[in-house]
Coordinates of C-alpha atoms in Angstrom, one line a residue:
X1 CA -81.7 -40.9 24.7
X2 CA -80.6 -37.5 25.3
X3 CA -78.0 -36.5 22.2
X4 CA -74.8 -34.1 22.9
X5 CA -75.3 -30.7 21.1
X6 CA -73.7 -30.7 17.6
X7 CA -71.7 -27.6 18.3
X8 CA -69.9 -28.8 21.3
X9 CA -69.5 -31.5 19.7
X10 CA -67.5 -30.3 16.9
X11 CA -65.6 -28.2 19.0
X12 CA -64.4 -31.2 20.8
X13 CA -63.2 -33.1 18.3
X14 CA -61.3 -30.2 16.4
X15 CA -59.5 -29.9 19.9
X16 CA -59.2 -33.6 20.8
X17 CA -57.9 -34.7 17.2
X18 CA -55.8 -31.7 15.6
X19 CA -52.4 -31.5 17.4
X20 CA -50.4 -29.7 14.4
X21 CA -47.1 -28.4 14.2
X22 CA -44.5 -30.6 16.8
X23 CA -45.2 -33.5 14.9
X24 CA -44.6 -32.0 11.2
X25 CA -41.8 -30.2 12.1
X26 CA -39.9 -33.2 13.7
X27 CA -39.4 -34.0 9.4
X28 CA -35.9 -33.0 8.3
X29 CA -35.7 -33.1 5.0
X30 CA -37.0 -33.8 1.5
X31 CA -35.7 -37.2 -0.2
X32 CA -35.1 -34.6 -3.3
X33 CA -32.7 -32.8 -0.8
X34 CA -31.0 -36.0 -0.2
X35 CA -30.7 -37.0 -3.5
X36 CA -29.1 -33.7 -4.3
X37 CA -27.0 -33.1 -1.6
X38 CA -25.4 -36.6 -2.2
X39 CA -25.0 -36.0 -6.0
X40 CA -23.2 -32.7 -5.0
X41 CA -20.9 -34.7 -2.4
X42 CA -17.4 -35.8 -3.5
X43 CA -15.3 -38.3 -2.2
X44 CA -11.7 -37.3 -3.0
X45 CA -10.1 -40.1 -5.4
X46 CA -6.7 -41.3 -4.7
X47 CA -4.3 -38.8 -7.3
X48 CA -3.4 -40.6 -10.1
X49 CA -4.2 -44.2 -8.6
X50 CA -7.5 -44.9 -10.2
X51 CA -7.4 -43.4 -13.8
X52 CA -10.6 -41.3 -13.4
X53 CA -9.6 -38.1 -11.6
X54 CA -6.4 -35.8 -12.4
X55 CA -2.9 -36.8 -10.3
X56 CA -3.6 -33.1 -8.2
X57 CA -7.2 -34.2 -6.8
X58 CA -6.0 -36.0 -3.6
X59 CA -7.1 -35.3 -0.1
X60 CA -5.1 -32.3 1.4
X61 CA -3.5 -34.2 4.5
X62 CA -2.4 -36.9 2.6
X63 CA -0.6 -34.5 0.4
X64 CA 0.3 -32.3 3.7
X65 CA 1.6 -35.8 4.8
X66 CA 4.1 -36.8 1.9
X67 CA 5.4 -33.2 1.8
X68 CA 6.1 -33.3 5.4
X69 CA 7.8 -36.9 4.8
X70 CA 10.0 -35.5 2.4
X71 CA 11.0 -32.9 4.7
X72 CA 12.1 -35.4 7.4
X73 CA 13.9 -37.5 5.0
X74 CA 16.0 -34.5 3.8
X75 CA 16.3 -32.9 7.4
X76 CA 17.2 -36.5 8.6
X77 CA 20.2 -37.0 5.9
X78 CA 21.7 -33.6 6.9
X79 CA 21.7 -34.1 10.4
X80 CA 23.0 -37.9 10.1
X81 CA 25.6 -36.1 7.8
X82 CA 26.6 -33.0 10.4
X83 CA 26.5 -36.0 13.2
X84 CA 29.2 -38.3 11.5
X85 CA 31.3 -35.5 10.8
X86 CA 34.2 -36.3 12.9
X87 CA 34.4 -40.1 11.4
X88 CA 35.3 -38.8 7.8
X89 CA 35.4 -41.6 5.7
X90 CA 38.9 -41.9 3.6
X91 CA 39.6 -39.3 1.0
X92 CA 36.4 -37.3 2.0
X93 CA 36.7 -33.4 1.5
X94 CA 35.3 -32.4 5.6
X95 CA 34.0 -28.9 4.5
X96 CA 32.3 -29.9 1.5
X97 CA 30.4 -32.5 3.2
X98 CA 29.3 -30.0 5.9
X99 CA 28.2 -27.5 3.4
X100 CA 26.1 -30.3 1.5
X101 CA 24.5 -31.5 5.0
X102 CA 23.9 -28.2 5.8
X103 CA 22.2 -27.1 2.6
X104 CA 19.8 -30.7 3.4
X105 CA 18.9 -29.8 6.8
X106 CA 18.0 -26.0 5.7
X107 CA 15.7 -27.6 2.2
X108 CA 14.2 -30.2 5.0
X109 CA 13.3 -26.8 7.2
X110 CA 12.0 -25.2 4.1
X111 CA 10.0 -27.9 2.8
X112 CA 8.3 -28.8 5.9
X113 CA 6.8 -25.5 6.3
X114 CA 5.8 -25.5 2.3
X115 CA 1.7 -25.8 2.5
X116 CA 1.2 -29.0 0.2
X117 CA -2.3 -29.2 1.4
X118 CA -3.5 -26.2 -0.8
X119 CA -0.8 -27.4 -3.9
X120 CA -1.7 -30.4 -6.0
X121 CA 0.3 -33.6 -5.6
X122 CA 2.7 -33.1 -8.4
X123 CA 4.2 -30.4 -7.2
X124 CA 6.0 -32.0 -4.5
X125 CA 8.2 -33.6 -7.6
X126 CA 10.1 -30.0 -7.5
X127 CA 11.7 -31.2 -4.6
X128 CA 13.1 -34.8 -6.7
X129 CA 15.8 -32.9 -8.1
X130 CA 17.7 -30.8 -5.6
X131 CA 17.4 -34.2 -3.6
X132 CA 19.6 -36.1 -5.9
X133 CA 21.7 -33.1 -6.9
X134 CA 23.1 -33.3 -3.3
X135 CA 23.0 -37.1 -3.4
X136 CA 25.6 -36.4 -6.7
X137 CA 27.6 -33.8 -4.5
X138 CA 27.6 -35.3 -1.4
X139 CA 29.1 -38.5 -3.0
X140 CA 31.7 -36.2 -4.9
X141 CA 33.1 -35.0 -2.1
X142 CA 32.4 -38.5 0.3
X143 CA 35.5 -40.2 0.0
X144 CA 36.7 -42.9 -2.3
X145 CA 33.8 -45.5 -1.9
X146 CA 31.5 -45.2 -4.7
X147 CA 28.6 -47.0 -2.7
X148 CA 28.2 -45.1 0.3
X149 CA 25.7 -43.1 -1.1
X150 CA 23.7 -45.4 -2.9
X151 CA 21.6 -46.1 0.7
X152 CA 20.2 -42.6 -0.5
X153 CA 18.9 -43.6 -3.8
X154 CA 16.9 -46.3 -2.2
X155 CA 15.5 -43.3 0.4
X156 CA 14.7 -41.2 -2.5
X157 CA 12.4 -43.5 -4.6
X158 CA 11.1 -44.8 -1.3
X159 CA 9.4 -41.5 -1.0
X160 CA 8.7 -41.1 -4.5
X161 CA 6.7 -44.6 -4.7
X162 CA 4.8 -43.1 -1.3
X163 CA 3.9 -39.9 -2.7
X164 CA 3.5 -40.1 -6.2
X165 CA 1.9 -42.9 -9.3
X166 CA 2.9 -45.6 -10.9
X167 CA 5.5 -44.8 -13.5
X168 CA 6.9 -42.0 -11.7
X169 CA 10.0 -43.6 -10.6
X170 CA 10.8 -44.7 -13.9
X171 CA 10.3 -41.2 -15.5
X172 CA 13.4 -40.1 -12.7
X173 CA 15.5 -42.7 -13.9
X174 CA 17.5 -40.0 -16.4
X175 CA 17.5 -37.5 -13.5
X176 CA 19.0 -40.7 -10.7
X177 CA 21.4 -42.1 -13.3
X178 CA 23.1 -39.2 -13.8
X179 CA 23.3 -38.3 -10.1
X180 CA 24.6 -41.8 -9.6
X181 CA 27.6 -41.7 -12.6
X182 CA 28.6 -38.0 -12.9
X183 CA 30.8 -38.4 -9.4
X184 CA 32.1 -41.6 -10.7
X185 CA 34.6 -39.4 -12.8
X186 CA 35.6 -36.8 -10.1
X187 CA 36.4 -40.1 -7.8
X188 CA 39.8 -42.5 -7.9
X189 CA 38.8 -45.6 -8.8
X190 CA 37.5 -47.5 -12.0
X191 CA 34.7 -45.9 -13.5
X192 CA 33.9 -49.1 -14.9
X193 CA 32.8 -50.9 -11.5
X194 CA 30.8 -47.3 -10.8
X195 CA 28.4 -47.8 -14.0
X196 CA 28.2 -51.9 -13.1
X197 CA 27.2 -50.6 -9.7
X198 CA 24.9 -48.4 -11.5
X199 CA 23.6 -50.7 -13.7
X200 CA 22.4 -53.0 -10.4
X201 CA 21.8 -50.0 -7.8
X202 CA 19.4 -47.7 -10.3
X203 CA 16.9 -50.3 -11.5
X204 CA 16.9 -51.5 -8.0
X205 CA 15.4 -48.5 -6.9
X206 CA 13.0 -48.2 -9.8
X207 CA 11.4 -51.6 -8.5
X208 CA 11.2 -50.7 -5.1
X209 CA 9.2 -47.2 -5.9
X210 CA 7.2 -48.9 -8.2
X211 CA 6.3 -51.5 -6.0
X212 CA 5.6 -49.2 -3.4
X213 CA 3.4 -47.3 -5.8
X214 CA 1.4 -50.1 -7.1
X215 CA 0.5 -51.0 -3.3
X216 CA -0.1 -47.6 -2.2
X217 CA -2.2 -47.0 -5.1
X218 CA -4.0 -50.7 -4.8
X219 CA -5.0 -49.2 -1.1
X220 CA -6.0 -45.7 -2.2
X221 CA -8.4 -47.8 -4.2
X222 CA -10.1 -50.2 -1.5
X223 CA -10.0 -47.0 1.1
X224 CA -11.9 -45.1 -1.7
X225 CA -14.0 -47.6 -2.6
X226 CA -15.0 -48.9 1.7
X227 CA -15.6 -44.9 1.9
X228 CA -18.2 -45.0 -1.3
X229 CA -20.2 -48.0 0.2
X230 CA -19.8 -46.0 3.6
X231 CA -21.6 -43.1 2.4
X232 CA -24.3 -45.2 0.1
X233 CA -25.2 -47.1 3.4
X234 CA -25.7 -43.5 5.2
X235 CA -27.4 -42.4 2.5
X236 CA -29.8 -45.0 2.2
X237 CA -30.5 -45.1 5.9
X238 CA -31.4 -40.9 5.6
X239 CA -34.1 -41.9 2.7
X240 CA -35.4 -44.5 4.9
X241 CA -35.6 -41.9 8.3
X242 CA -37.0 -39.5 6.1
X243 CA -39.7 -41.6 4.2
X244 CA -41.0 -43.3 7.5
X245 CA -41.6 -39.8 8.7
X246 CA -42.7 -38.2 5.6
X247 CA -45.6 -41.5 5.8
X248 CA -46.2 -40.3 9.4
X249 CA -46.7 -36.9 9.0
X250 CA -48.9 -37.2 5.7
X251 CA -51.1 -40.0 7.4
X252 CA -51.7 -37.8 10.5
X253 CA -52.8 -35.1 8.5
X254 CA -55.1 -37.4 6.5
X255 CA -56.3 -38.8 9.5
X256 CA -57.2 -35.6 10.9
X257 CA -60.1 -34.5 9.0
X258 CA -61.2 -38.1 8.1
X259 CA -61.8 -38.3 12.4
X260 CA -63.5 -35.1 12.4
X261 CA -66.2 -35.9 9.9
X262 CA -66.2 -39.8 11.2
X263 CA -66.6 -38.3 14.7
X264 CA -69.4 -35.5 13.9
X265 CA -71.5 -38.2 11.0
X266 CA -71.4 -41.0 13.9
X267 CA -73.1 -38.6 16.1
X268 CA -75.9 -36.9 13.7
X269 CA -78.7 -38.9 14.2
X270 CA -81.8 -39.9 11.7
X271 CA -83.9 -37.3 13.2
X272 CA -81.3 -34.3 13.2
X273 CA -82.9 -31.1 11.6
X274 CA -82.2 -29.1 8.9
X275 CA -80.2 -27.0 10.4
X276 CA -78.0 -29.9 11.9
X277 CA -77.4 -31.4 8.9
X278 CA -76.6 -28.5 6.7
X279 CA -74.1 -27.7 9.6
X280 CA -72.2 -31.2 9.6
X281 CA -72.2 -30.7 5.6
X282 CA -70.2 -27.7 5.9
X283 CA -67.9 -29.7 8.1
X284 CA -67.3 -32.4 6.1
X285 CA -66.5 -30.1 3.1
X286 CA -64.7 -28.2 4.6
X287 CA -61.9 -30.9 5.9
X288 CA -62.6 -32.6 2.6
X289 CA -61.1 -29.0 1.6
X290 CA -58.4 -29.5 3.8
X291 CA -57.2 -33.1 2.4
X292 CA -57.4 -31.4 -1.5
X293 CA -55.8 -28.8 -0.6
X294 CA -52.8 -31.1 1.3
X295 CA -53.1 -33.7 -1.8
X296 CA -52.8 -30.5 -4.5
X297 CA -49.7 -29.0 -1.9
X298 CA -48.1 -32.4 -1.9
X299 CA -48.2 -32.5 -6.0
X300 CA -47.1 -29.4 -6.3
X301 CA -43.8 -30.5 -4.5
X302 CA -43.4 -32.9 -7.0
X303 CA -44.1 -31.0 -10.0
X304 CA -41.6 -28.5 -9.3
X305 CA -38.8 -31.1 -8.2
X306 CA -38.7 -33.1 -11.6
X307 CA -41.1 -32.2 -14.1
X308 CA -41.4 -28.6 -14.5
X309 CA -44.7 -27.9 -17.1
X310 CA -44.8 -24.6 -16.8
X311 CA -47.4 -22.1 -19.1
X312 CA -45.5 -19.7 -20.3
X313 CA -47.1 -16.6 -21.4
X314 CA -46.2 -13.2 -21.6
X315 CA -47.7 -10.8 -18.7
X316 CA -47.9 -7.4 -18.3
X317 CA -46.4 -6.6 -15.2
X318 CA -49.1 -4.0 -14.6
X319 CA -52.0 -6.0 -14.9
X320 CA -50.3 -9.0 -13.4
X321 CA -49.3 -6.7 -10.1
X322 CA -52.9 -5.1 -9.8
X323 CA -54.5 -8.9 -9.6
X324 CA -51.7 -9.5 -6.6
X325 CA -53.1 -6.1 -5.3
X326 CA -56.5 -7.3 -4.7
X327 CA -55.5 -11.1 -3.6
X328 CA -53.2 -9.5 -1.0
X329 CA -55.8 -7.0 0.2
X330 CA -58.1 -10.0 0.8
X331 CA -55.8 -11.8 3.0
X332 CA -54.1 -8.8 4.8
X333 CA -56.9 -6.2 4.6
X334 CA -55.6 -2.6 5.5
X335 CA -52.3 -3.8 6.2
X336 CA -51.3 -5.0 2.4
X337 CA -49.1 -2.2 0.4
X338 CA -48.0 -3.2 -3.3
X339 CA -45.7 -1.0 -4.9
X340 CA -46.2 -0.4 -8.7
X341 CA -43.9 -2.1 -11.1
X342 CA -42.2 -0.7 -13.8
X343 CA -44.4 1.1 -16.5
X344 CA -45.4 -0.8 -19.6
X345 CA -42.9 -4.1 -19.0
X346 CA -43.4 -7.6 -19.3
X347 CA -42.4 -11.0 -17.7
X348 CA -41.9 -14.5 -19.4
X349 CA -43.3 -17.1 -16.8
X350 CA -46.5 -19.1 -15.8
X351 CA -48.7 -16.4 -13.9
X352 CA -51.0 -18.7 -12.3
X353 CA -47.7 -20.4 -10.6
X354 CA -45.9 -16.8 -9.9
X355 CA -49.5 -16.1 -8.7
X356 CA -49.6 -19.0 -6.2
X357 CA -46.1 -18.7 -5.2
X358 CA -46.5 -15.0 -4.3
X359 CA -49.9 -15.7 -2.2
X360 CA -48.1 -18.2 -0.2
X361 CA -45.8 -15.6 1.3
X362 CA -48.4 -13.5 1.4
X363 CA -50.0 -15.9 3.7
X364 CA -46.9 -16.8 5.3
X365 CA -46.4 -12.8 5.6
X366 CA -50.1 -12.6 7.6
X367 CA -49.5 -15.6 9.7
X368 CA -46.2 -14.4 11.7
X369 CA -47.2 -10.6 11.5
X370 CA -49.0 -9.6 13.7
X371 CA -51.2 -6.5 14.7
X372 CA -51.6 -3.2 12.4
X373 CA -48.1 -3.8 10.8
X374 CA -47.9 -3.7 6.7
X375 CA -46.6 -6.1 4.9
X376 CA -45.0 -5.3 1.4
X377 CA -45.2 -6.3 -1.9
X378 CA -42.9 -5.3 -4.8
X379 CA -40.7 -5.9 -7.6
X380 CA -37.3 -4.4 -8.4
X381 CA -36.0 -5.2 -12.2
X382 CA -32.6 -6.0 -12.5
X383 CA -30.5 -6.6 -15.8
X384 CA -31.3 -10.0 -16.3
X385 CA -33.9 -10.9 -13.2
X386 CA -37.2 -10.1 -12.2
X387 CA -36.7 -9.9 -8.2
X388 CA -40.7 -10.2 -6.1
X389 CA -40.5 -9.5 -2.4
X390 CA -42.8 -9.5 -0.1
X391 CA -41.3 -7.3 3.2
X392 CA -42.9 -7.8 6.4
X393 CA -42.0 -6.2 10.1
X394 CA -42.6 -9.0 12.5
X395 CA -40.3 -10.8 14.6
X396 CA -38.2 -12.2 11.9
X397 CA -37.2 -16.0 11.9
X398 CA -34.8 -17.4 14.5
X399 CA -31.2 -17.3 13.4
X400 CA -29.6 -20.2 11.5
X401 CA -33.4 -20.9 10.2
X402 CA -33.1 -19.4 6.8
X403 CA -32.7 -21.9 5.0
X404 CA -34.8 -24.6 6.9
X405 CA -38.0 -22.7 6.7
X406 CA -37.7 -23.4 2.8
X407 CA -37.9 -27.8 3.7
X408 CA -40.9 -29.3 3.3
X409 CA -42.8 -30.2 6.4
X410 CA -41.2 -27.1 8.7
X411 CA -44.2 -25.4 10.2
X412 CA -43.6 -22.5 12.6
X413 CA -47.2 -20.9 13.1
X414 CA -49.7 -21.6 15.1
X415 CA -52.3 -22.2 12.8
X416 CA -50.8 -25.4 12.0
X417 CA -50.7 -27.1 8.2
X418 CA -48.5 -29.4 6.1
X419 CA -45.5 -26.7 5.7
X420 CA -45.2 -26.7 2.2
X421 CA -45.8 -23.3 1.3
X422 CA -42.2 -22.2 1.1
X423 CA -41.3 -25.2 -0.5
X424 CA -43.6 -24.7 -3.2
X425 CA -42.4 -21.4 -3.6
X426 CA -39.1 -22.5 -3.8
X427 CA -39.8 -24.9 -6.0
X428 CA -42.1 -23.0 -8.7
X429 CA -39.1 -20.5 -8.7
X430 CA -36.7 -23.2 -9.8
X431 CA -39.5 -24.2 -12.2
X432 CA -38.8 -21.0 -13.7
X433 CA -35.0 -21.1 -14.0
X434 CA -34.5 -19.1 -10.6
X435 CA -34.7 -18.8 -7.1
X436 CA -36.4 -18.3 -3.5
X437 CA -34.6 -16.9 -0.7
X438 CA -34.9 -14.6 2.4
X439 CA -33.6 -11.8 4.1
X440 CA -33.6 -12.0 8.1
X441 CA -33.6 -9.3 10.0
X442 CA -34.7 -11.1 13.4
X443 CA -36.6 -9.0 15.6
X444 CA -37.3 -6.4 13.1
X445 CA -39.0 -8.4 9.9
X446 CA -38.1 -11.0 7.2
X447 CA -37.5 -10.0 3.4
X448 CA -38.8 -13.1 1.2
X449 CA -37.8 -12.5 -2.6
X450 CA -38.9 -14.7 -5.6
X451 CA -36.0 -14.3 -8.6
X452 CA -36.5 -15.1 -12.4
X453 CA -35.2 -14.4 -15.4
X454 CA -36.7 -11.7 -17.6

């Protein structure tokens, strides 16, 4: 039996099996990012219906809605009003009643234009008063029938039981009452009949807008509450995408190595020399390297998204920088530069997780830059912040990328690997109370910048 050379061999199968990057990067997002973009997400209660969130918190173009409502009721009245002009109703005073219609038509103008959207809902009350003001003046100078204008009253707390709580149309019932019996005196008649006409016409109203209200609000709830089981279904749907590709992408880097030393083991036969076998034991640990290392990465995400244990010590920014110095020089050679710190201080945090945050973008760094070009390390002290960066002048990241290159499972170079090395970075500075970012400049270099607290 004539047995395949060992070295092609293994050169085979790290070709055949180790297809990296497409297939990572096709993950999204982190179920953490989920969890906290929902948490951060607010659906808008309906204001003042369910007892929980202030009577202003409403969704703009509802309240852009009831304002605009308003303004066609009160632009409505006035023309209706400048329309029926010529069929004056008996003892009605002509110019009056034009002014008063006028004066409608110009507030409905006004308040259409108003931008309720940006004001909170009970604002819009402003406009309950000058309403029945020019229901009280328009009846005064009406004519002698003391109900014509009560078809107004009903308009009025129509809208009001639209736009507003429960409880709001009984809080006008002062302001409407004395609208409605305040003409009675400047009219012939009996006042008498005018209040017994109150009495009926004014609690009417009430029970309408409060009816009104109650349903409206009864609405607001089931809307809000078909919208929350909306969103929990989307939600849960997301974690399952994301899990079912986070179990893909995990398994096929297992399942990568574990081939490789299947493959080369299957193939070594019982009378392989020395040589042969000390080779295929360098393989073996060496993927075995690779799955610690992914199973260490993969804990490290999870560390730093909900149980921070950080060792905190004091370090002296000298000594700590002039460690980075020769860590960087090891994996950039020539091309690393670190810039001294400020003389003689020191920073509060864990410096074997700063240390391992700051190697992975000096990787990251050495990976996209390529050629002669230096790549950058420093610190910059601010008054409250420690500020790492780590400067390089390659291409830069794409832009709209900035943020994504931070998600687990992105990977962008060629060399392939889980893509966690931002994230952890990200995530040990949040460890420390602080943050991970990047400047792009794309085309001309990327700025990534570690910030903690002093």
């Amino acid at each position: 039996m004539v047995r395949k050379p060992l070295v092609a061999h293994r050169r085979s199968a790290r070709t055949a099996v180790r297809p990296r990057g497409p297939h990572l990067a096709t993950v999204v997002r982190p179920l953490r990012d989920l969890h906290s973009e929902r948490a951060t997400r607010s659906i808008s209660a309906p204001a003042g219906r369910t007892g929980v969130l202030p009577p202003d918190d409403g969704p703009p173009d509802r309240r852009r809605l009831y304002g605009r409502l308003a303004a066609l009721f009160f632009a409505g009245a006035g023309v209706l009003g400048l329309v029926t002009l010529p069929l004056p109703a008996p003892g009605s005073n002509a110019p009056a009643t034009a002014a008063v219609d006028a004066v409608a038509l110009a507030l409905g103008i006004a308040i259409w234009f108003a931008p309720w959207g940006r004001w909170p809902r009970r604002a819009s009350l402003v406009i309950v008063p000058p309403a029945f003001a020019l229901i009280a003046v328009g009846n005064t100078f009406g004519g002698e029938d003391v109900h014509t204008y009560g078809v107004f009253f009903v308009v009025a707390f129509v809208w009001i039981g639209m736009a507003h709580p429960p409880r709001t149309s009984a809080a006008t019932v002062p302001l409407a009452a004395a609208a409605y019996v305040l003409p009675l005196f400047f009219l012939p008649g009996s006042v008498g009949a005018g209040l017994a006409s109150a009495a009926i016409a004014i609690p009417l109203c009430v029970l309408v807008g409060e009816g009104i209200a109650w349903g409206v609000g009864r609405l607001e709830q089931i809307e809000l509450a078909l919208a929350r089981e909306r969103d929990r279904a989307e939600q849960l749907r997301e974690l399952d995408e994301v899990k079912d590709r986070f179990l893909s992408a995990v398994s096929h880097e297992l399942r990568t190595p574990i081939t490789i030393c299947r493959g080369h083991l299957e193939v070594l036969g019982e009378e392989a020399d020395e040589r042969e076998v000390r080779a295929v034991k360098a393989l073996c640990v060496s993927e075995l390297a690779l799955m610690g290392r992914l199973v260490e990465d993969l804990t490290t995400v999870a560390w730093a998204d909900g149980r921070p244990m950080l060792r905190w010590e004091a370090v002296p920014l000298g000594s700590f920088l002039r460690d980075m110095t020769a860590k960087a020089e090891a994996i950039l050679g020539d091309r690393a530069q670190v810039v001294p710190g400020v003389a003689g201080a020191t920073l509060r945090a864990d410096p074997q997780r700063l240390t391992q945050a700051l190697v992975n973008l000096l990787q990251n760094a050495a990976d996209h830059t390529k050629g002669d070009r230096p790549v950058c390390l420093r610190v910059q002290s601010g008054p409250a912040t420690w500020r790492f960066e780590v400067v390089d002048e390659g291409g830069g990241l794409p832009s709209g990328e900035e943020q994504m290159v931070f998600e687990p499972f992105r990977t962008g170079s060629s060399r392939g690997g889980m893509g966690l090395g931002l994230s952890i970075v990200r995530g040990i500075a949040r460890a420390h109370g602080g943050e991970a970012g990047v400047v792009n400049r794309p085309g001309h270099g990327v700025t990534f910048w570690i910030r903690i607290p002093r």
